[in-house]
Amino acid sequence: MSSSTPETSTQPQPTIDARESIHTIPTHHSAAVFEQHGGPVEIKMVATPTPRGLKPGEALVRLIYTGVCGTDHHVLRGHWPIESKLPLVGGHEGAGVVVALGPGADAFVDIGDRVGIKWLADSCLACDSCRRGLEPNCDKAECSGFSRDGTFQQYAVAAAKHLSPIPAGLSLKDAAPILCADVTVYTALRRADLVPGQFCAILGAGGGLGHLAIQYCVYSGLRVVAVDTGEDKRQLCQSLGAETFIDFRQTKDLVDDVKRATTDGKGPHGALVAASSGAAYEDALKFLRPGGILVAVGLPGGAVIRAGVFDTVLNNLRLAGSYVGTRQEAIEALEIAATAKVRARYRVLGLSDLPAVFEDMEQGRIAGRVVLDLDK
Ligand SMILES: [Zn+2]
Ligand SMILES: [Zn+2]
């Protein structure tokens, strides 16, 4: 695989994929299966669930495209302190069509509906977290491509109440990266509570999450200081409206460069850290201006945010985590994407390319996102 700049998707696209009308459910389908953490990804045929086997509230989705997220790579490699089910079909940015419904699922979706499967696969909607609008923190949360099989396959069973409706005007291909990368940064930037004219630094700005965060910032009137590395990512960030790009491998003093990129040299008002390195978090705490907020969304395994109490107090710094989003935030992000104000930049590859995609991800070579065509 090359590390070329991804194709753009800003041109109007047909919203209906011919495959959206395929409703013959086969006995077997293609899936990418992780047998063990750190092990190879195997592309193989697995049994397709039958409509009769669906439980109450479940839907069977014929997936056509899926995005590939850094989280999938972390899960495969076993980078996190919590372990996924095994064997596992990873993936949590799936876009497709509902082809069968279990009892009661028609309260949420109909057969033929275009839907997305996101990271949060299910939640109870009744616990304290769910009631307070923190569905991802549900006591009974289930996650796609982690605690249940995800979207690196052509058919997936999903809790109908957590499927995201894909608006007309947004192709399934464009919808896929919205379901995790985009929802995550949309929600995180809302939490940052920045206002037009303020500066936001984005660390990991050229990656799957970061390049979408740039677009939300620009859309909201914020001024972007992008931090990442490599020429592909520089070009991508600048083409999306970042005022400054700082290559963290080339700068002699990242903290100073970020501060100087703001008009008065006092540093950005907010920092969204989508980088997969722990060092990015410490840098952000050093360059934020007084009253600034750091919003953490990247999940480097084992990383720790070390914040000096003295500086945190005296500078009125705020430190926030932001973990994906709710059903409502997914709907809002998809609706914004349908207006083309914010669109993922991606390359389309096949399911069989997944091992090579993980390899590129490990090396930090992917600018924007990769979307897999599940029929290739
Ligand atoms: Zn993700
Ligand atoms: Zn709950």
GROMACS .gro file of C-alpha atoms and ligand atoms in nm:
model
  378
    1MET     CA    1   0.000   0.000   0.000
    2SER     CA    2   0.121   0.347  -0.072
    3SER     CA    3   0.089   0.639   0.161
    4SER     CA    4  -0.059   0.866  -0.102
    5THR     CA    5  -0.304   1.139  -0.014
    6PRO     CA    6  -0.651   0.990   0.012
    7GLU     CA    7  -0.922   1.053  -0.239
    8THR     CA    8  -1.155   1.332  -0.147
    9SER     CA    9  -1.525   1.289  -0.131
   10THR     CA   10  -1.645   1.644  -0.154
   11GLN     CA   11  -1.799   1.590  -0.496
   12PRO     CA   12  -2.170   1.507  -0.491
   13GLN     CA   13  -2.203   1.131  -0.484
   14PRO     CA   14  -2.488   0.902  -0.572
   15THR     CA   15  -2.667   0.827  -0.248
   16ILE     CA   16  -2.791   0.486  -0.355
   17ASP     CA   17  -2.544   0.204  -0.396
   18ALA     CA   18  -2.681  -0.069  -0.624
   19ARG     CA   19  -2.597  -0.322  -0.356
   20GLU     CA   20  -2.836  -0.156  -0.115
   21SER     CA   21  -3.116  -0.353  -0.278
   22ILE     CA   22  -2.956  -0.697  -0.235
   23HIS     CA   23  -3.176  -0.879   0.012
   24THR     CA   24  -3.101  -1.245  -0.052
   25ILE     CA   25  -2.941  -1.365   0.269
   26PRO     CA   26  -2.670  -1.624   0.204
   27THR     CA   27  -2.574  -1.912   0.432
   28HIS     CA   28  -2.216  -1.780   0.467
   29HIS     CA   29  -2.038  -1.449   0.424
   30SER     CA   30  -1.686  -1.299   0.432
   31ALA     CA   31  -1.546  -1.177   0.760
   32ALA     CA   32  -1.210  -1.066   0.898
   33VAL     CA   33  -1.154  -1.267   1.216
   34PHE     CA   34  -0.898  -1.210   1.494
   35GLU     CA   35  -0.834  -1.549   1.654
   36GLN     CA   36  -0.596  -1.412   1.914
   37HIS     CA   37  -0.456  -1.078   2.032
   38GLY     CA   38  -0.148  -0.984   1.837
   39GLY     CA   39  -0.221  -1.264   1.593
   40PRO     CA   40  -0.295  -1.248   1.224
   41VAL     CA   41  -0.622  -1.124   1.077
   42GLU     CA   42  -0.783  -1.405   0.881
   43ILE     CA   43  -1.031  -1.337   0.602
   44LYS     CA   44  -1.269  -1.630   0.596
   45MET     CA   45  -1.626  -1.743   0.541
   46VAL     CA   46  -1.845  -1.753   0.851
   47ALA     CA   47  -2.206  -1.862   0.901
   48THR     CA   48  -2.461  -1.585   0.837
   49PRO     CA   49  -2.720  -1.547   1.115
   50THR     CA   50  -3.070  -1.647   1.005
   51PRO     CA   51  -3.366  -1.410   1.048
   52ARG     CA   52  -3.537  -1.671   1.266
   53GLY     CA   53  -3.239  -1.676   1.498
   54LEU     CA   54  -3.266  -1.302   1.578
   55LYS     CA   55  -3.352  -1.219   1.938
   56PRO     CA   56  -3.606  -0.953   2.043
   57GLY     CA   57  -3.489  -0.606   1.943
   58GLU     CA   58  -3.219  -0.732   1.705
   59ALA     CA   59  -3.175  -0.650   1.337
   60LEU     CA   60  -2.961  -0.816   1.072
   61VAL     CA   61  -2.766  -0.562   0.868
   62ARG     CA   62  -2.615  -0.627   0.526
   63LEU     CA   63  -2.297  -0.420   0.559
   64ILE     CA   64  -2.147  -0.271   0.244
   65TYR     CA   65  -1.871  -0.043   0.376
   66THR     CA   66  -1.679  -0.014   0.701
   67GLY     CA   67  -1.421   0.234   0.819
   68VAL     CA   68  -1.105   0.117   0.996
   69CYS     CA   69  -1.032   0.290   1.326
   70GLY     CA   70  -0.716   0.305   1.538
   71THR     CA   71  -0.918   0.129   1.806
   72ASP     CA   72  -0.947  -0.180   1.584
   73HIS     CA   73  -0.571  -0.189   1.565
   74HIS     CA   74  -0.537  -0.150   1.943
   75VAL     CA   75  -0.791  -0.430   1.999
   76LEU     CA   76  -0.615  -0.667   1.760
   77ARG     CA   77  -0.278  -0.603   1.918
   78GLY     CA   78  -0.416  -0.627   2.272
   79HIS     CA   79  -0.281  -0.281   2.363
   80TRP     CA   80  -0.547  -0.202   2.622
   81PRO     CA   81  -0.582  -0.303   2.985
   82ILE     CA   82  -0.919  -0.467   2.901
   83GLU     CA   83  -0.950  -0.757   2.659
   84SER     CA   84  -1.201  -0.820   2.385
   85LYS     CA   85  -1.391  -1.139   2.316
   86LEU     CA   86  -1.207  -1.395   2.104
   87PRO     CA   87  -1.234  -1.500   1.833
   88LEU     CA   88  -1.356  -1.159   1.725
   89VAL     CA   89  -1.478  -0.987   1.413
   90GLY     CA   90  -1.350  -0.631   1.465
   91GLY     CA   91  -1.478  -0.305   1.320
   92HIS     CA   92  -1.724  -0.039   1.436
   93GLU     CA   93  -1.786   0.201   1.146
   94GLY     CA   94  -2.025  -0.010   0.941
   95ALA     CA   95  -2.276   0.121   0.689
   96GLY     CA   96  -2.539  -0.093   0.523
   97VAL     CA   97  -2.903  -0.189   0.495
   98VAL     CA   98  -3.141  -0.366   0.735
   99VAL     CA   99  -3.239  -0.703   0.585
  100ALA     CA  100  -3.419  -0.881   0.871
  101LEU     CA  101  -3.578  -0.793   1.203
  102GLY     CA  102  -3.621  -0.982   1.529
  103PRO     CA  103  -3.938  -0.945   1.740
  104GLY     CA  104  -4.004  -0.581   1.832
  105ALA     CA  105  -3.712  -0.438   1.635
  106ASP     CA  106  -3.955  -0.267   1.399
  107ALA     CA  107  -4.011  -0.006   1.669
  108PHE     CA  108  -3.671   0.136   1.570
  109VAL     CA  109  -3.596   0.041   1.207
  110ASP     CA  110  -3.760  -0.111   0.901
  111ILE     CA  111  -3.629  -0.356   0.646
  112GLY     CA  112  -3.454  -0.157   0.373
  113ASP     CA  113  -3.347   0.124   0.606
  114ARG     CA  114  -2.992   0.253   0.551
  115VAL     CA  115  -2.818   0.235   0.886
  116GLY     CA  116  -2.483   0.258   1.058
  117ILE     CA  117  -2.331   0.034   1.324
  118LYS     CA  118  -2.115   0.239   1.562
  119TRP     CA  119  -1.881   0.153   1.852
  120LEU     CA  120  -2.156   0.158   2.115
  121ALA     CA  121  -2.356  -0.144   2.004
  122ASP     CA  122  -2.602  -0.151   2.292
  123SER     CA  123  -2.686   0.013   2.622
  124CYS     CA  124  -2.970  -0.039   2.869
  125LEU     CA  125  -3.109   0.318   2.852
  126ALA     CA  126  -3.219   0.275   3.217
  127CYS     CA  127  -2.906   0.302   3.434
  128ASP     CA  128  -2.769   0.620   3.591
  129SER     CA  129  -2.523   0.683   3.304
  130CYS     CA  130  -2.781   0.625   3.034
  131ARG     CA  131  -3.031   0.852   3.207
  132ARG     CA  132  -2.771   1.129   3.232
  133GLY     CA  133  -2.684   1.116   2.863
  134LEU     CA  134  -2.367   0.911   2.903
  135GLU     CA  135  -2.481   0.604   2.709
  136PRO     CA  136  -2.123   0.489   2.635
  137ASN     CA  137  -2.072   0.457   3.014
  138CYS     CA  138  -2.374   0.229   3.055
  139ASP     CA  139  -2.329  -0.048   3.312
  140LYS     CA  140  -2.433  -0.296   3.041
  141ALA     CA  141  -2.265  -0.131   2.741
  142GLU     CA  142  -2.178  -0.360   2.450
  143CYS     CA  143  -1.922  -0.249   2.193
  144SER     CA  144  -1.905  -0.345   1.825
  145GLY     CA  145  -1.583  -0.518   1.734
  146PHE     CA  146  -1.495  -0.562   2.100
  147SER     CA  147  -1.750  -0.733   2.325
  148ARG     CA  148  -1.954  -0.842   2.024
  149ASP     CA  149  -1.869  -0.906   1.661
  150GLY     CA  150  -1.839  -0.590   1.457
  151THR     CA  151  -1.835  -0.462   1.102
  152PHE     CA  152  -1.540  -0.627   0.927
  153GLN     CA  153  -1.796  -0.858   0.769
  154GLN     CA  154  -2.083  -0.853   0.520
  155TYR     CA  155  -2.362  -0.932   0.768
  156ALA     CA  156  -2.387  -0.829   1.131
  157VAL     CA  157  -2.648  -0.863   1.405
  158ALA     CA  158  -2.718  -0.534   1.585
  159ALA     CA  159  -2.940  -0.396   1.860
  160ALA     CA  160  -3.193  -0.206   1.650
  161LYS     CA  161  -3.226   0.076   1.904
  162HIS     CA  162  -2.858   0.164   1.862
  163LEU     CA  163  -2.851   0.163   1.481
  164SER     CA  164  -2.788   0.511   1.338
  165PRO     CA  165  -3.018   0.616   1.054
  166ILE     CA  166  -2.815   0.738   0.755
  167PRO     CA  167  -2.978   1.044   0.599
  168ALA     CA  168  -3.065   1.066   0.231
  169GLY     CA  169  -2.790   1.260   0.058
  170LEU     CA  170  -2.510   1.078   0.238
  171SER     CA  171  -2.366   0.773   0.062
  172LEU     CA  172  -2.295   0.461   0.268
  173LYS     CA  173  -1.926   0.505   0.184
  174ASP     CA  174  -1.920   0.859   0.321
  175ALA     CA  175  -2.129   0.757   0.622
  176ALA     CA  176  -1.894   0.484   0.744
  177PRO     CA  177  -1.615   0.705   0.893
  178ILE     CA  178  -1.874   0.932   1.054
  179LEU     CA  179  -1.985   0.653   1.287
  180CYS     CA  180  -1.678   0.655   1.510
  181ALA     CA  181  -1.408   0.901   1.402
  182ASP     CA  182  -1.649   1.182   1.334
  183VAL     CA  183  -1.894   1.126   1.622
  184THR     CA  184  -1.598   1.113   1.860
  185VAL     CA  185  -1.453   1.450   1.761
  186TYR     CA  186  -1.795   1.613   1.718
  187THR     CA  187  -1.880   1.519   2.077
  188ALA     CA  188  -1.534   1.613   2.209
  189LEU     CA  189  -1.542   1.959   2.054
  190ARG     CA  190  -1.887   2.023   2.197
  191ARG     CA  191  -1.745   1.938   2.539
  192ALA     CA  192  -1.454   2.178   2.483
  193ASP     CA  193  -1.708   2.461   2.464
  194LEU     CA  194  -1.489   2.688   2.250
  195VAL     CA  195  -1.629   2.992   2.074
  196PRO     CA  196  -1.562   3.140   1.728
  197GLY     CA  197  -1.228   3.316   1.699
  198GLN     CA  198  -1.055   3.101   1.960
  199PHE     CA  199  -0.762   2.875   1.880
  200CYS     CA  200  -0.781   2.497   1.902
  201ALA     CA  201  -0.472   2.279   1.871
  202ILE     CA  202  -0.536   1.934   1.728
  203LEU     CA  203  -0.274   1.671   1.801
  204GLY     CA  204  -0.290   1.384   1.556
  205ALA     CA  205  -0.452   1.633   1.317
  206GLY     CA  206  -0.385   1.439   0.997
  207GLY     CA  207  -0.532   1.110   1.114
  208GLY     CA  208  -0.880   0.965   1.100
  209LEU     CA  209  -1.015   1.167   1.394
  210GLY     CA  210  -0.795   1.473   1.360
  211HIS     CA  211  -0.878   1.557   0.999
  212LEU     CA  212  -1.248   1.558   1.088
  213ALA     CA  213  -1.181   1.771   1.396
  214ILE     CA  214  -1.015   2.033   1.174
  215GLN     CA  215  -1.330   2.054   0.967
  216TYR     CA  216  -1.558   2.094   1.271
  217CYS     CA  217  -1.331   2.368   1.403
  218VAL     CA  218  -1.337   2.554   1.074
  219TYR     CA  219  -1.714   2.500   1.050
  220SER     CA  220  -1.751   2.650   1.399
  221GLY     CA  221  -1.527   2.952   1.336
  222LEU     CA  222  -1.231   2.822   1.541
  223ARG     CA  223  -0.871   2.871   1.431
  224VAL     CA  224  -0.671   2.550   1.399
  225VAL     CA  225  -0.313   2.474   1.495
  226ALA     CA  226  -0.254   2.126   1.351
  227VAL     CA  227   0.016   1.899   1.492
  228ASP     CA  228   0.117   1.579   1.314
  229THR     CA  229   0.400   1.454   1.097
  230GLY     CA  230   0.478   1.395   0.729
  231GLU     CA  231   0.408   1.570   0.403
  232ASP     CA  232   0.082   1.385   0.329
  233LYS     CA  233  -0.063   1.495   0.660
  234ARG     CA  234   0.063   1.850   0.619
  235GLN     CA  235  -0.111   1.880   0.285
  236LEU     CA  236  -0.430   1.724   0.416
  237CYS     CA  237  -0.446   1.950   0.724
  238GLN     CA  238  -0.375   2.266   0.527
  239SER     CA  239  -0.627   2.176   0.256
  240LEU     CA  240  -0.892   2.142   0.526
  241GLY     CA  241  -0.825   2.489   0.666
  242ALA     CA  242  -0.566   2.449   0.942
  243GLU     CA  243  -0.389   2.788   0.974
  244THR     CA  244  -0.066   2.634   1.095
  245PHE     CA  245   0.083   2.286   1.062
  246ILE     CA  246   0.361   2.184   1.299
  247ASP     CA  247   0.552   1.865   1.222
  248PHE     CA  248   0.634   1.718   1.563
  249ARG     CA  249   0.928   1.525   1.420
  250GLN     CA  250   1.088   1.836   1.273
  251THR     CA  251   1.022   2.107   1.529
  252LYS     CA  252   1.290   2.186   1.787
  253ASP     CA  253   1.039   2.311   2.042
  254LEU     CA  254   0.683   2.197   1.987
  255VAL     CA  255   0.538   2.383   2.287
  256ASP     CA  256   0.693   2.712   2.178
  257ASP     CA  257   0.588   2.665   1.815
  258VAL     CA  258   0.225   2.598   1.910
  259LYS     CA  259   0.216   2.905   2.135
  260ARG     CA  260   0.367   3.122   1.865
  261ALA     CA  261   0.105   3.002   1.617
  262THR     CA  262  -0.158   3.192   1.818
  263THR     CA  263  -0.191   3.565   1.756
  264ASP     CA  264  -0.077   3.684   2.099
  265GLY     CA  265   0.161   3.395   2.163
  266LYS     CA  266  -0.026   3.281   2.475
  267GLY     CA  267  -0.125   2.942   2.333
  268PRO     CA  268  -0.449   2.785   2.218
  269HIS     CA  269  -0.773   2.799   2.416
  270GLY     CA  270  -0.832   2.430   2.363
  271ALA     CA  271  -0.640   2.118   2.266
  272LEU     CA  272  -0.802   1.809   2.123
  273VAL     CA  273  -0.563   1.518   2.153
  274ALA     CA  274  -0.638   1.244   1.903
  275ALA     CA  275  -0.277   1.123   1.884
  276SER     CA  276  -0.180   0.767   1.960
  277SER     CA  277   0.117   0.877   2.170
  278GLY     CA  278   0.117   0.965   2.538
  279ALA     CA  279   0.373   1.245   2.487
  280ALA     CA  280   0.115   1.452   2.299
  281TYR     CA  281  -0.087   1.488   2.618
  282GLU     CA  282   0.198   1.634   2.818
  283ASP     CA  283   0.283   1.878   2.540
  284ALA     CA  284  -0.077   1.998   2.533
  285LEU     CA  285  -0.077   2.077   2.905
  286LYS     CA  286   0.231   2.293   2.853
  287PHE     CA  287   0.108   2.503   2.562
  288LEU     CA  288  -0.253   2.572   2.665
  289ARG     CA  289  -0.326   2.930   2.767
  290PRO     CA  290  -0.471   3.000   3.114
  291GLY     CA  291  -0.826   2.871   3.132
  292GLY     CA  292  -0.756   2.631   2.847
  293ILE     CA  293  -0.911   2.288   2.815
  294LEU     CA  294  -0.751   1.962   2.708
  295VAL     CA  295  -0.995   1.710   2.565
  296ALA     CA  296  -0.855   1.359   2.543
  297VAL     CA  297  -0.990   1.125   2.276
  298GLY     CA  298  -0.686   0.927   2.153
  299LEU     CA  299  -0.629   0.603   2.341
  300PRO     CA  300  -0.261   0.511   2.348
  301GLY     CA  301  -0.243   0.195   2.558
  302GLY     CA  302  -0.089   0.244   2.901
  303ALA     CA  303  -0.040   0.620   2.857
  304VAL     CA  304  -0.071   0.847   3.160
  305ILE     CA  305  -0.154   1.217   3.165
  306ARG     CA  306   0.080   1.381   3.417
  307ALA     CA  307  -0.048   1.720   3.513
  308GLY     CA  308   0.138   1.929   3.769
  309VAL     CA  309  -0.112   2.032   4.035
  310PHE     CA  310   0.050   2.375   4.083
  311ASP     CA  311   0.034   2.470   3.715
  312THR     CA  312  -0.311   2.318   3.670
  313VAL     CA  313  -0.452   2.524   3.958
  314LEU     CA  314  -0.273   2.850   3.885
  315ASN     CA  315  -0.353   2.837   3.515
  316ASN     CA  316  -0.716   2.733   3.567
  317LEU     CA  317  -0.661   2.441   3.330
  318ARG     CA  318  -0.936   2.191   3.261
  319LEU     CA  319  -0.880   1.830   3.166
  320ALA     CA  320  -1.162   1.628   3.010
  321GLY     CA  321  -1.202   1.285   2.857
  322SER     CA  322  -1.453   1.231   2.582
  323TYR     CA  323  -1.558   0.882   2.485
  324VAL     CA  324  -1.741   0.839   2.151
  325GLY     CA  325  -2.098   0.976   2.164
  326THR     CA  326  -2.463   0.898   2.220
  327ARG     CA  327  -2.727   0.783   1.971
  328GLN     CA  328  -2.834   1.147   1.937
  329GLU     CA  329  -2.480   1.274   1.876
  330ALA     CA  330  -2.437   1.009   1.604
  331ILE     CA  331  -2.756   1.129   1.437
  332GLU     CA  332  -2.642   1.492   1.453
  333ALA     CA  333  -2.297   1.410   1.311
  334LEU     CA  334  -2.451   1.213   1.023
  335GLU     CA  335  -2.686   1.501   0.946
  336ILE     CA  336  -2.396   1.749   0.934
  337ALA     CA  337  -2.204   1.511   0.706
  338ALA     CA  338  -2.506   1.498   0.476
  339THR     CA  339  -2.471   1.874   0.423
  340ALA     CA  340  -2.109   1.814   0.308
  341LYS     CA  341  -1.979   2.076   0.556
  342VAL     CA  342  -1.775   1.801   0.718
  343ARG     CA  343  -1.669   1.496   0.520
  344ALA     CA  344  -1.412   1.226   0.583
  345ARG     CA  345  -1.120   1.198   0.342
  346TYR     CA  346  -1.050   0.834   0.276
  347ARG     CA  347  -0.912   0.570   0.046
  348VAL     CA  348  -1.134   0.276  -0.045
  349LEU     CA  349  -0.972  -0.065  -0.015
  350GLY     CA  350  -1.103  -0.421   0.013
  351LEU     CA  351  -1.164  -0.638   0.321
  352SER     CA  352  -0.861  -0.846   0.220
  353ASP     CA  353  -0.641  -0.535   0.253
  354LEU     CA  354  -0.713  -0.510   0.626
  355PRO     CA  355  -0.382  -0.666   0.743
  356ALA     CA  356  -0.188  -0.414   0.531
  357VAL     CA  357  -0.403  -0.129   0.666
  358PHE     CA  358  -0.309  -0.227   1.022
  359GLU     CA  359   0.055  -0.234   0.917
  360ASP     CA  360   0.027   0.122   0.780
  361MET     CA  361  -0.158   0.231   1.091
  362GLU     CA  362   0.121   0.096   1.310
  363GLN     CA  363   0.367   0.311   1.115
  364GLY     CA  364   0.143   0.621   1.131
  365ARG     CA  365   0.124   0.628   0.752
  366ILE     CA  366  -0.249   0.677   0.703
  367ALA     CA  367  -0.361   1.031   0.623
  368GLY     CA  368  -0.736   1.057   0.678
  369ARG     CA  369  -0.929   0.732   0.691
  370VAL     CA  370  -0.945   0.396   0.515
  371VAL     CA  371  -1.287   0.263   0.416
  372LEU     CA  372  -1.322  -0.102   0.319
  373ASP     CA  373  -1.556  -0.220   0.047
  374LEU     CA  374  -1.682  -0.541   0.206
  375ASP     CA  375  -1.744  -0.712  -0.128
  376LYS     CA  376  -1.378  -0.688  -0.230
  377ZN      ZN  377  -1.327   0.400   1.649
  378ZN      ZN  378  -2.736   0.194   3.084
   0.00000   0.00000   0.00000
